[in-house]
Amino acid sequence: MMGFLKGKFYNRCIRIHELLANVLEIKLHNRFLQDLSQEEYESFRDLMDAIPREQSKVEDHLTDPIITQHLQKY
């Protein structure tokens, strides 16, 4: 980690940067979810739990107004 912070070991730093960015994004989104009202959180959770397994139906599901609104707020 110190090599990453000092800018050494460029190839390893690319991987660490990717992992660190993903972890921070997940933490940020989790914090965002905590700030939602209970109703907004439950409706978003219900939609995410109901994502279809068939690839052809996923796009239609993800364009649902609740998900679109959630992404715009985020």
CSV table of C-alpha atoms in Angstrom, one decimal, residues 7-63:
chain,number,residue,atom,x,y,z
A,7,GLY,CA,3.6,6.2,-6.7
A,8,LYS,CA,6.1,3.2,-7.1
A,9,PHE,CA,5.4,-0.1,-8.7
A,10,TYR,CA,3.2,1.3,-11.5
A,11,ASN,CA,1.8,-2.1,-12.7
A,12,ARG,CA,0.7,-3.1,-9.2
A,13,CYS,CA,-0.7,0.4,-8.6
A,14,ILE,CA,-3.1,0.1,-11.5
A,15,ARG,CA,-4.7,-2.9,-9.9
A,16,ILE,CA,-4.8,-1.4,-6.4
A,17,HIS,CA,-6.3,1.8,-7.8
A,18,GLU,CA,-9.0,-0.1,-9.5
A,19,LEU,CA,-9.8,-2.1,-6.3
A,20,LEU,CA,-9.7,1.0,-4.1
A,21,ALA,CA,-11.9,3.0,-6.5
A,22,ASN,CA,-14.5,0.1,-6.5
A,23,VAL,CA,-14.4,-0.2,-2.7
A,24,LEU,CA,-14.9,3.6,-2.3
A,25,GLU,CA,-17.8,3.6,-4.8
A,26,ILE,CA,-19.5,0.7,-2.9
A,27,LYS,CA,-19.1,2.5,0.4
A,28,LEU,CA,-20.4,5.8,-1.1
A,29,HIS,CA,-23.5,4.0,-2.6
A,30,ASN,CA,-24.1,2.2,0.7
A,31,ARG,CA,-24.1,5.6,2.5
A,32,PHE,CA,-26.4,7.0,-0.1
A,33,LEU,CA,-28.8,4.1,0.5
A,34,GLN,CA,-28.8,4.9,4.2
A,35,ASP,CA,-29.9,8.4,3.5
A,36,LEU,CA,-33.0,7.3,1.5
A,37,SER,CA,-36.4,7.3,3.0
A,38,GLN,CA,-37.6,3.8,4.1
A,39,GLU,CA,-40.1,3.8,1.2
A,40,GLU,CA,-37.5,4.7,-1.4
A,41,TYR,CA,-35.1,2.1,-0.1
A,42,GLU,CA,-37.6,-0.7,0.0
A,43,SER,CA,-38.9,0.0,-3.6
A,44,PHE,CA,-35.3,0.1,-4.9
A,45,ARG,CA,-34.4,-3.1,-3.0
A,46,ASP,CA,-37.5,-4.9,-4.4
A,47,LEU,CA,-36.6,-3.9,-7.9
A,48,MET,CA,-33.0,-5.0,-7.6
A,49,ASP,CA,-34.1,-8.3,-6.1
A,50,ALA,CA,-36.4,-8.9,-9.0
A,51,ILE,CA,-33.8,-8.5,-11.8
A,52,PRO,CA,-34.6,-11.2,-14.3
A,53,ARG,CA,-32.0,-13.9,-15.2
A,54,GLU,CA,-32.7,-13.7,-18.9
A,55,GLN,CA,-30.4,-11.2,-20.6
A,56,SER,CA,-33.1,-10.0,-23.0
A,57,LYS,CA,-35.3,-8.8,-20.1
A,58,VAL,CA,-32.6,-7.1,-18.0
A,59,GLU,CA,-32.5,-3.9,-20.0
A,60,ASP,CA,-36.2,-3.4,-19.8
A,61,HIS,CA,-36.0,-4.0,-16.0
A,62,LEU,CA,-33.1,-1.5,-15.5
A,63,THR,CA,-35.0,1.3,-17.4
